[in-house]
PDB file of C-alpha atoms in Angstrom:
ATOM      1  CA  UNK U   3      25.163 130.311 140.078  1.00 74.00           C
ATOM      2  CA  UNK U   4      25.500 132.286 136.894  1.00 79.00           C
ATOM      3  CA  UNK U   5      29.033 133.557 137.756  1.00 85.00           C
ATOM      4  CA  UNK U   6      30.065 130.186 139.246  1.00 86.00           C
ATOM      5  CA  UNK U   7      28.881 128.435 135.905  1.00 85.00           C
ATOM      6  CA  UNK U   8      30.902 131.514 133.997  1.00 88.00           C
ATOM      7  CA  UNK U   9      34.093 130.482 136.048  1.00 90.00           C
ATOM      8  CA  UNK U  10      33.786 127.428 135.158  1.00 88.00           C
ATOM      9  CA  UNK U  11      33.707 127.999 131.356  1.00 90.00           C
ATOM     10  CA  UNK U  12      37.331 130.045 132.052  1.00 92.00           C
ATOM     11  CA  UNK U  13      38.528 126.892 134.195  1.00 92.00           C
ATOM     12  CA  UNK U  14      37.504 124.723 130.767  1.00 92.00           C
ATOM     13  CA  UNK U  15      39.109 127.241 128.360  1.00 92.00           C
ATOM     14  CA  UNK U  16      42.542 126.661 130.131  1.00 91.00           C
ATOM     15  CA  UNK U  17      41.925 123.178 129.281  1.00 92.00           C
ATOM     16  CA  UNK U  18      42.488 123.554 125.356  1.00 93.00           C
ATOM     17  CA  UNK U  19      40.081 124.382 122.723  1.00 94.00           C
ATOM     18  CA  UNK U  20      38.157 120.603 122.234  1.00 94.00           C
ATOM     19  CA  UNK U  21      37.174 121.097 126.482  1.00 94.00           C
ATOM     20  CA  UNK U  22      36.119 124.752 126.098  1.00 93.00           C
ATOM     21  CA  UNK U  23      34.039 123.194 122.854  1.00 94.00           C
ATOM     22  CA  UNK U  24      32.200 120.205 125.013  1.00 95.00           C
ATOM     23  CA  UNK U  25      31.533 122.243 128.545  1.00 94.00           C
ATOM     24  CA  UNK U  26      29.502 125.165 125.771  1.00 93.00           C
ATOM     25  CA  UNK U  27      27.596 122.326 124.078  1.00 93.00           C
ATOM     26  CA  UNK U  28      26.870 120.357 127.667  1.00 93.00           C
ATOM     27  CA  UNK U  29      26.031 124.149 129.099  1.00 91.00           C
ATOM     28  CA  UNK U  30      23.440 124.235 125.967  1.00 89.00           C
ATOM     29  CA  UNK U  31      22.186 120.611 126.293  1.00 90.00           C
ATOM     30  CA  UNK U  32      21.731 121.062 130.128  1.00 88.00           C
ATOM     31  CA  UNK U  33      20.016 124.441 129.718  1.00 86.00           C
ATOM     32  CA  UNK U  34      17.917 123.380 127.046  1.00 90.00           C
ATOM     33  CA  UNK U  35      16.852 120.119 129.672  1.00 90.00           C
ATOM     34  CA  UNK U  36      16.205 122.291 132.733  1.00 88.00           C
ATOM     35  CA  UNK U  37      13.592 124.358 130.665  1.00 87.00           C
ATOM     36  CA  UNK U  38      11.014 122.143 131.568  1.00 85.00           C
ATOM     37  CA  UNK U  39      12.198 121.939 135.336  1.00 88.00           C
ATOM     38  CA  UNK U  40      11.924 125.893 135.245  1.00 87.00           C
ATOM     39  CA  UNK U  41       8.327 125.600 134.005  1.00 87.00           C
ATOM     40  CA  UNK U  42       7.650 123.484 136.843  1.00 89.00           C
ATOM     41  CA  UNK U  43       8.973 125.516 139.677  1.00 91.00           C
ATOM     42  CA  UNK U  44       7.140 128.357 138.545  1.00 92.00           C
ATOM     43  CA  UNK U  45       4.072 126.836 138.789  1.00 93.00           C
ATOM     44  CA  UNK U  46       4.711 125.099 141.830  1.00 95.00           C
ATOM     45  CA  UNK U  47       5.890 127.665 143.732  1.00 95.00           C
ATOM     46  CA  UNK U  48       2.783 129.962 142.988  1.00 95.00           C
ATOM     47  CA  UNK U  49       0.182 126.754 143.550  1.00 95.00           C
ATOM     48  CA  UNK U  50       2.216 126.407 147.038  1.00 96.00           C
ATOM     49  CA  UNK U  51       2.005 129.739 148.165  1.00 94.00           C
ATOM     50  CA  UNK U  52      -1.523 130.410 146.817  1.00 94.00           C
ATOM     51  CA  UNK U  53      -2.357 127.425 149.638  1.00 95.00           C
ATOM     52  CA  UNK U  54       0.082 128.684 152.505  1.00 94.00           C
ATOM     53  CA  UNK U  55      -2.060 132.305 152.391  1.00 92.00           C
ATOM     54  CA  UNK U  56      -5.206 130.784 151.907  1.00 92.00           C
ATOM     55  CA  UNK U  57      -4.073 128.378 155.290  1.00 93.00           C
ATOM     56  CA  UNK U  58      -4.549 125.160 153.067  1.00 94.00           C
ATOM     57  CA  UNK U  59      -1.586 123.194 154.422  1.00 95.00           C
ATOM     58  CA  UNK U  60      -2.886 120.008 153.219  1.00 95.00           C
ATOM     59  CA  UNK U  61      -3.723 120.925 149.787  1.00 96.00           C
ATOM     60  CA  UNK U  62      -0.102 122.526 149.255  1.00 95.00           C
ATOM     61  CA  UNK U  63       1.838 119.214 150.623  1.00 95.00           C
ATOM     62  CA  UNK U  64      -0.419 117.980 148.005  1.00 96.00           C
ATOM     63  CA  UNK U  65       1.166 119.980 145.398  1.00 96.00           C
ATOM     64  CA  UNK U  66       4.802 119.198 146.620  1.00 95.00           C
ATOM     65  CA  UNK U  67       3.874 115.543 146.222  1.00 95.00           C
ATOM     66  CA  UNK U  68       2.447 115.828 142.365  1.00 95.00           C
ATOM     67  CA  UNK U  69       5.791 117.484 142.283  1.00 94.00           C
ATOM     68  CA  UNK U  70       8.064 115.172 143.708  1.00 94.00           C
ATOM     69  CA  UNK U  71       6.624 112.914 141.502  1.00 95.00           C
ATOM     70  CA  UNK U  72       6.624 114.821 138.074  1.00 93.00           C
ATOM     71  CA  UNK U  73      10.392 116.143 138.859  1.00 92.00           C
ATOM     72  CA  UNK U  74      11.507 112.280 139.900  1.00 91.00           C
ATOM     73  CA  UNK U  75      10.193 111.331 136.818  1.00 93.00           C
ATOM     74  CA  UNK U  76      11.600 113.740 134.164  1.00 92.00           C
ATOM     75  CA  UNK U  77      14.603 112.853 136.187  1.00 92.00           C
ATOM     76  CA  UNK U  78      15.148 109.559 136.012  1.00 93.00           C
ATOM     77  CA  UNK U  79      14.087 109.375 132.330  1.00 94.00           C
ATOM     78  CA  UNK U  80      16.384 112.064 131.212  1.00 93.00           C
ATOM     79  CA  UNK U  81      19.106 110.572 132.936  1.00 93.00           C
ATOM     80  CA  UNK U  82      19.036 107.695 131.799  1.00 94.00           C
ATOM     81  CA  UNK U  83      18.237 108.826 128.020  1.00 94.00           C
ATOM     82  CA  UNK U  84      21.744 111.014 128.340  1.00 93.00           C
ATOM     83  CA  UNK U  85      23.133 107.708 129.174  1.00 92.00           C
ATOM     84  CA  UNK U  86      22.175 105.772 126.961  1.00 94.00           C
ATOM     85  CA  UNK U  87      22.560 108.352 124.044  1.00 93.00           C
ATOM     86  CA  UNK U  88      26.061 109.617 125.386  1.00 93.00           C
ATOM     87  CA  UNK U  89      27.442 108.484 121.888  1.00 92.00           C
ATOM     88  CA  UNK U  90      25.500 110.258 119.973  1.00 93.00           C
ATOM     89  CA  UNK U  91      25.033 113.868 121.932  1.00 92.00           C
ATOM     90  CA  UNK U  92      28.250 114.953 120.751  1.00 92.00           C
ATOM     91  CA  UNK U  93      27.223 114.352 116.880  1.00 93.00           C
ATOM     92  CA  UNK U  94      24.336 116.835 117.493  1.00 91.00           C
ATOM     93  CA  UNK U  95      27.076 119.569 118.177  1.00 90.00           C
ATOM     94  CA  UNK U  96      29.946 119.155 116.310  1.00 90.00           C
ATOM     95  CA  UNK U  97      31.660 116.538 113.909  1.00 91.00           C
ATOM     96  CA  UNK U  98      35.167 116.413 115.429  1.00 93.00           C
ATOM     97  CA  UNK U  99      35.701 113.426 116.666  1.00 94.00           C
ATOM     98  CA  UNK U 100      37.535 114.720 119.780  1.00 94.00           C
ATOM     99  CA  UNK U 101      34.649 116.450 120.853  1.00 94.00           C
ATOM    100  CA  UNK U 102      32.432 113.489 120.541  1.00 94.00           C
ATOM    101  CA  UNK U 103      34.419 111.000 122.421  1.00 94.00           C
ATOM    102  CA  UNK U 104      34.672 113.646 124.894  1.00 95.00           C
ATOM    103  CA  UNK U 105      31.086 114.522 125.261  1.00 95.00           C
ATOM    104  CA  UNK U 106      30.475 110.560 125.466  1.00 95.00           C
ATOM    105  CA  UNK U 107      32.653 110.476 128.724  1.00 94.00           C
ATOM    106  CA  UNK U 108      31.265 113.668 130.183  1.00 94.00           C
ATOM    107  CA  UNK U 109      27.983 113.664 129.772  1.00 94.00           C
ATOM    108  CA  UNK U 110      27.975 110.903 132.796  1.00 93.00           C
ATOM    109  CA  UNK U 111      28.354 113.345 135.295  1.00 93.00           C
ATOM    110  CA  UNK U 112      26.192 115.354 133.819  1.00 93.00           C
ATOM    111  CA  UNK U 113      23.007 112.967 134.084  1.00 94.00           C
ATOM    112  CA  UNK U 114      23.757 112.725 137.492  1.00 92.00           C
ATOM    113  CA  UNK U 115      23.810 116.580 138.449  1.00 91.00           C
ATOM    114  CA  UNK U 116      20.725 116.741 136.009  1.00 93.00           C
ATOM    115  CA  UNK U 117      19.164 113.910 138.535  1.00 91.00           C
ATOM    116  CA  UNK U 118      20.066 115.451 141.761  1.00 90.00           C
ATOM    117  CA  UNK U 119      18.816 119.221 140.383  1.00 91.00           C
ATOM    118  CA  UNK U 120      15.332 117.674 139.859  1.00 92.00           C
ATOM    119  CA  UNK U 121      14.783 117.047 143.623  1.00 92.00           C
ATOM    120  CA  UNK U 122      16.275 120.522 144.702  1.00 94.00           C
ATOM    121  CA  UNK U 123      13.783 122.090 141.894  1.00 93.00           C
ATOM    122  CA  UNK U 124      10.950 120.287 144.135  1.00 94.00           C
ATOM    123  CA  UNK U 125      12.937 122.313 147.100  1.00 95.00           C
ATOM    124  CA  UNK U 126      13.505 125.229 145.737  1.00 94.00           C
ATOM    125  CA  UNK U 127       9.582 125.793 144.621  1.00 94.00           C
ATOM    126  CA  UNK U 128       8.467 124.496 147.979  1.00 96.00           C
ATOM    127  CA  UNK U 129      10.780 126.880 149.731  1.00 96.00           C
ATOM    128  CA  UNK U 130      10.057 129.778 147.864  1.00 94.00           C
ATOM    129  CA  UNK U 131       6.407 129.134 148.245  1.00 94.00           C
ATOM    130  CA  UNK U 132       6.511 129.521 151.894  1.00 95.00           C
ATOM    131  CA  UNK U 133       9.065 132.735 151.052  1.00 92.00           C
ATOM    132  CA  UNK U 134      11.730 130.960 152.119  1.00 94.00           C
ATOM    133  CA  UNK U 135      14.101 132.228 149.707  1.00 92.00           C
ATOM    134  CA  UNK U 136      16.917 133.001 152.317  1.00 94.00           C
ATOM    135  CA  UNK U 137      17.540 129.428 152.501  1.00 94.00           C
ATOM    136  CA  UNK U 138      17.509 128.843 148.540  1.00 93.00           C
ATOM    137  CA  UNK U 139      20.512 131.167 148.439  1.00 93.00           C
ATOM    138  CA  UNK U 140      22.237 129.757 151.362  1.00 95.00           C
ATOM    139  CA  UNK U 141      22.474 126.632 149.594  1.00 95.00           C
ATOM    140  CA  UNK U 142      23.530 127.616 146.090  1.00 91.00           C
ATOM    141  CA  UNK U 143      26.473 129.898 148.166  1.00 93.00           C
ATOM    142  CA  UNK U 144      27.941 126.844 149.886  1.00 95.00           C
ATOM    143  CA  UNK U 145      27.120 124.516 146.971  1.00 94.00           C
ATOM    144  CA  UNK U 146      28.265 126.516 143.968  1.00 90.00           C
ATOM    145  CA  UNK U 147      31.037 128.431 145.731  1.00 92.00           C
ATOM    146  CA  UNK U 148      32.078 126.750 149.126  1.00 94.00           C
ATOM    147  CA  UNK U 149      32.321 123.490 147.560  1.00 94.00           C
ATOM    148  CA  UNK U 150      31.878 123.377 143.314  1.00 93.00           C
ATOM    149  CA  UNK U 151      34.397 126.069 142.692  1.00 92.00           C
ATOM    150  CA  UNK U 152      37.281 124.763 145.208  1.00 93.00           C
ATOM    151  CA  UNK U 153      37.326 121.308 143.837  1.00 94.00           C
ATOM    152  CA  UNK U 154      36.840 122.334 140.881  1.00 92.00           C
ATOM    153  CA  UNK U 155      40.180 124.169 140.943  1.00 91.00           C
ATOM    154  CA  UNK U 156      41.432 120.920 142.497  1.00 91.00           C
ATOM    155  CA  UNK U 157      40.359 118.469 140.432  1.00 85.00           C
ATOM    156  CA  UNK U 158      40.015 119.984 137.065  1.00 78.00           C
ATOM    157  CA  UNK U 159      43.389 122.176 137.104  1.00 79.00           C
ATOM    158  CA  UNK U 160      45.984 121.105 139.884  1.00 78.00           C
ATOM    159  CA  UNK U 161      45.655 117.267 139.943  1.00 82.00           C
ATOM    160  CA  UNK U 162      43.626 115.539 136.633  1.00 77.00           C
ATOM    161  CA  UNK U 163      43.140 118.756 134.225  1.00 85.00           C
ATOM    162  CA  UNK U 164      40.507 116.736 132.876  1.00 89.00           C
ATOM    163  CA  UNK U 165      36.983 118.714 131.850  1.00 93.00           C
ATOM    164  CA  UNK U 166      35.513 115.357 133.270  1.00 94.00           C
ATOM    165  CA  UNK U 167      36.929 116.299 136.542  1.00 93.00           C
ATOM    166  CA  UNK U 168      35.575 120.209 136.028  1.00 93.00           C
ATOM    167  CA  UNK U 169      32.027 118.327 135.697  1.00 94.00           C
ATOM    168  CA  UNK U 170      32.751 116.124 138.744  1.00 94.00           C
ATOM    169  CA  UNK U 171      33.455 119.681 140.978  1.00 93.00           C
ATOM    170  CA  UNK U 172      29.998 120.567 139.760  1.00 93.00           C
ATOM    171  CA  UNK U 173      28.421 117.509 140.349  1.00 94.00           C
ATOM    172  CA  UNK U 174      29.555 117.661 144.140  1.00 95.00           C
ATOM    173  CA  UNK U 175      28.545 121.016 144.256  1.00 94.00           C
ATOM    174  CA  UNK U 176      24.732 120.422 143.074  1.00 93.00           C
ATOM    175  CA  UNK U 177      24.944 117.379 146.135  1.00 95.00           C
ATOM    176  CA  UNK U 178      25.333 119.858 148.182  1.00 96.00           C
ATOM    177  CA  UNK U 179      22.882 122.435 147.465  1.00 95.00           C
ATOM    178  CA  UNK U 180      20.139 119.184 146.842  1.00 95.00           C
ATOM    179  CA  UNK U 181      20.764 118.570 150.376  1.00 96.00           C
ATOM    180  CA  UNK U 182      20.621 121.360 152.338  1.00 96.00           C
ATOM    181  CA  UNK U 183      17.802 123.137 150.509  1.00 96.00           C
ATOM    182  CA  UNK U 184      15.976 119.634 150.947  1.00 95.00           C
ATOM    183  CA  UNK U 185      16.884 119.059 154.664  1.00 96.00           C
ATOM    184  CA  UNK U 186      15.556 122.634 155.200  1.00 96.00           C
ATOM    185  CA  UNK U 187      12.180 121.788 153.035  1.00 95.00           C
ATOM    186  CA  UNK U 188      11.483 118.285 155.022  1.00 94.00           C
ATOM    187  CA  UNK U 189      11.890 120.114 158.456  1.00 95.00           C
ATOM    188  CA  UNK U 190       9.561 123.056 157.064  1.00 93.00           C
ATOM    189  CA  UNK U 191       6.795 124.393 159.917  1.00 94.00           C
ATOM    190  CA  UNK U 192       4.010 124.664 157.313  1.00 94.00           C
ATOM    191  CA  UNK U 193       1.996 126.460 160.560  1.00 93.00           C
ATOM    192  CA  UNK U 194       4.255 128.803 161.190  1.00 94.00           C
ATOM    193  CA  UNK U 195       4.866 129.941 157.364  1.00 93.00           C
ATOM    194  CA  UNK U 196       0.684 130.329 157.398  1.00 92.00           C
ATOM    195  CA  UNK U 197       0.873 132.445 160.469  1.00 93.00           C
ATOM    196  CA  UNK U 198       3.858 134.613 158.689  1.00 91.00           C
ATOM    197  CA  UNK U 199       1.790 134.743 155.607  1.00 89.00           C
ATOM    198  CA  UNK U 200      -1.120 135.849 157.670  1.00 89.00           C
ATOM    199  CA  UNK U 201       1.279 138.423 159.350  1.00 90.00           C
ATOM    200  CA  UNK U 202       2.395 139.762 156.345  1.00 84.00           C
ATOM    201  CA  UNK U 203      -0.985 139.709 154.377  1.00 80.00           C
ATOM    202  CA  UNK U 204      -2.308 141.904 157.769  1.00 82.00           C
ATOM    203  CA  UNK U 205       0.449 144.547 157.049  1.00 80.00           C
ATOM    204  CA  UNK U 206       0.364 144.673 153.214  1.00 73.00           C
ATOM    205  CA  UNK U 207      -3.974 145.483 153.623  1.00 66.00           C
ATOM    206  CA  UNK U 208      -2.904 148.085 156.452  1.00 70.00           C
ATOM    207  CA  UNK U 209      -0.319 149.950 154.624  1.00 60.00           C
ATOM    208  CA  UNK U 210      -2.442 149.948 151.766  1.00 57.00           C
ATOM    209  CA  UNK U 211      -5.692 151.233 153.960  1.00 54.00           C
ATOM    210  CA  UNK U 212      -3.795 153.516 155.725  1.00 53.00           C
ATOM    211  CA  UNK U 213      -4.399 156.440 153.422  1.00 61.00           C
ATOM    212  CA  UNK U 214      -7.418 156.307 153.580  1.00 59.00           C
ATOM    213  CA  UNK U 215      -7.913 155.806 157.181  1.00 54.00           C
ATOM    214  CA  UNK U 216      -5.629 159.288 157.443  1.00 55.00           C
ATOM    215  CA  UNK U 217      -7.780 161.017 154.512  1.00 62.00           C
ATOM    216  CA  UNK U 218     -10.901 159.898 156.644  1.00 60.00           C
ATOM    217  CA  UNK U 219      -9.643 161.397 159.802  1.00 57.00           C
ATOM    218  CA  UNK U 220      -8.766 164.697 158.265  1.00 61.00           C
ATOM    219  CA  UNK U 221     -12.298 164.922 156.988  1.00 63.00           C
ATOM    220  CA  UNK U 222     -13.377 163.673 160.531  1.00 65.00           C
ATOM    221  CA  UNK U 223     -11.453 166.359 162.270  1.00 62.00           C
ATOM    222  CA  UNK U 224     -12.337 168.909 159.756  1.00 64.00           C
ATOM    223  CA  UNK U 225     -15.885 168.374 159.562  1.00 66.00           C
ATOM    224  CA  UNK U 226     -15.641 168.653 163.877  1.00 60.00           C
ATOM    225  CA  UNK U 227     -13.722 172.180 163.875  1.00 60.00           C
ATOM    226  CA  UNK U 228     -16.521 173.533 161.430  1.00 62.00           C
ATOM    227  CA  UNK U 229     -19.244 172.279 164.151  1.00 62.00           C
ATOM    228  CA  UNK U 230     -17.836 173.143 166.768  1.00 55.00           C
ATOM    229  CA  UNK U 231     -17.136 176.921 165.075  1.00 49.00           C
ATOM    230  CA  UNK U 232     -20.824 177.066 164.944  1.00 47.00           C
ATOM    231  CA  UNK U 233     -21.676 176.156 168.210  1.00 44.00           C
ATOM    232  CA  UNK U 234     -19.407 179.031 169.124  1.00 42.00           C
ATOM    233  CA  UNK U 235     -21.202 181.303 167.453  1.00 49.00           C
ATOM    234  CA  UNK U 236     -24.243 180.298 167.740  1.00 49.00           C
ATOM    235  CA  UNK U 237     -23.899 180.751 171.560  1.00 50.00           C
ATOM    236  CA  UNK U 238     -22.069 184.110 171.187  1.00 46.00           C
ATOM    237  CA  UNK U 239     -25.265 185.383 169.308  1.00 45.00           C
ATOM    238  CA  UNK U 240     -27.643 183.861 171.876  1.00 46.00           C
ATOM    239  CA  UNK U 241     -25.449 185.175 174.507  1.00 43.00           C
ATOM    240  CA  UNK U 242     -26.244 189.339 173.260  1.00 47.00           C
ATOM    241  CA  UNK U 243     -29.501 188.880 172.593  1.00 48.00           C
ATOM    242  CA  UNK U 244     -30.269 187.987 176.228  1.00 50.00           C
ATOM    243  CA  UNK U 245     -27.845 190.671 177.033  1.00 47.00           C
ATOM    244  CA  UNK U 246     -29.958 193.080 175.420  1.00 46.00           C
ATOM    245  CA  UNK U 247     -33.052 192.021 176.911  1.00 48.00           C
ATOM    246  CA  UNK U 248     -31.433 192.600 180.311  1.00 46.00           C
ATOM    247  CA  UNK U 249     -30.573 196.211 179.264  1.00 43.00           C
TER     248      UNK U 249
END
């Protein structure tokens, strides 16, 4: 994601100076929103997973639903505050005119992919709670690079060469990624990510026991060659004492 948003930046220099200056302070203001989201995975993801080893399936759907929830929320409300406030964003920035007018007409887009990143946040901590992380960076790959980065050449440079139509690229880019992270968390087999859980908890206590268990055999083994070394000569003495007595 990092080097797709870093492309992007390049594809908005070649734009002119006033579209380089709008996609840094929409980077910033974005950033700056998706601090919160952040926040929220994190804590998600660790409440989820806590549940999946522990076997609690019920109590972590539980926890993606407080989520949903939360994340639709601070969705909705900051998209429609960018909306309403497009006019002013710019202001916050920068007093060139250009670059407020621009922000204004940008920042649309820009609610919306703020939307539609809310719900794949709720994905994203619910997949990598079951350690389903694989599928997290399946969908950013064809989101950011199989379909962001393509139109974005498309749109932004080659047909409008509009930074509106860079944001639009990015937009259709976060669709993506939304859905296939959230098809793959609505068809999730919360049994069988306890029973890998399980698996894996089983191997992590075995590897960790196994030093012992080797140290213990050693001792084991040890403590049987030094018993059976005095059996041996125990009986070798017993043995010529009787053969003396026979003499």
């Amino acid at each position: 994601e990092e080097w797709q948003l870093q492309l992007v930046s390049y594809l908005a220099a070649r734009l002119g100076p006033v579209s380089l200056a709008v996609n840094a302070l929409l980077f910033e203001a974005f950033f700056f929103l998706t601090c919160v989201m952040y926040g929220f995975t994190s804590a998600t993801t660790t409440r989820i997973g806590m549940h999946v080893g522990a076997g609690r399936v019920a109590q972590a759907k539980r926890v993606v639903r407080i989520a949903l929830v939360f994340c639709g929320g601070t969705g909705v409300t900051v998209t429609v505050a960018l909306w309403l406030l497009r006019d002013y964003i710019g202001r916050v920035f920068s007093d060139d005119e250009r670059v407020i007018s621009m922000t204004a007409t940008v920042i649309i887009p820009v609610a919306a992919g703020y939307g539609l990143l809310c719900f794949f946040y709720v994905s994203m901590s619910m997949l990598s709670g079951q350690a389903r992380n694989g599928v997290v960076a399946v969908s950013f790959f064809v989101g950011a690079w199989l379909v962001a980065v393509p139109l974005a050449l498309v749109f932004g440079l080659a047909m409008h060469k509009d930074l509106l139509w860079l944001w639009i690229a990015l937009v259709c880019g976060y669709a993506v990624v939304t859905l296939i992270a959230g098809i793959a968390a609505l068809n999730s087999d919360w049994e069988a990510c306890v029973a890998a859980a399980a698996a894996r908890s089983a191997a992590k206590h075995k590897a960790v026991d196994a030093p012992d268990a080797l140290r213990a055999a050693k001792a084991d083994a040890a403590k049987g060659a030094r018993n059976g070394t005095g059996v041996l000569r125990g009986g070798t003495a017993a043995a010529s004492e009787d053969g003396e007595r026979t003499a």
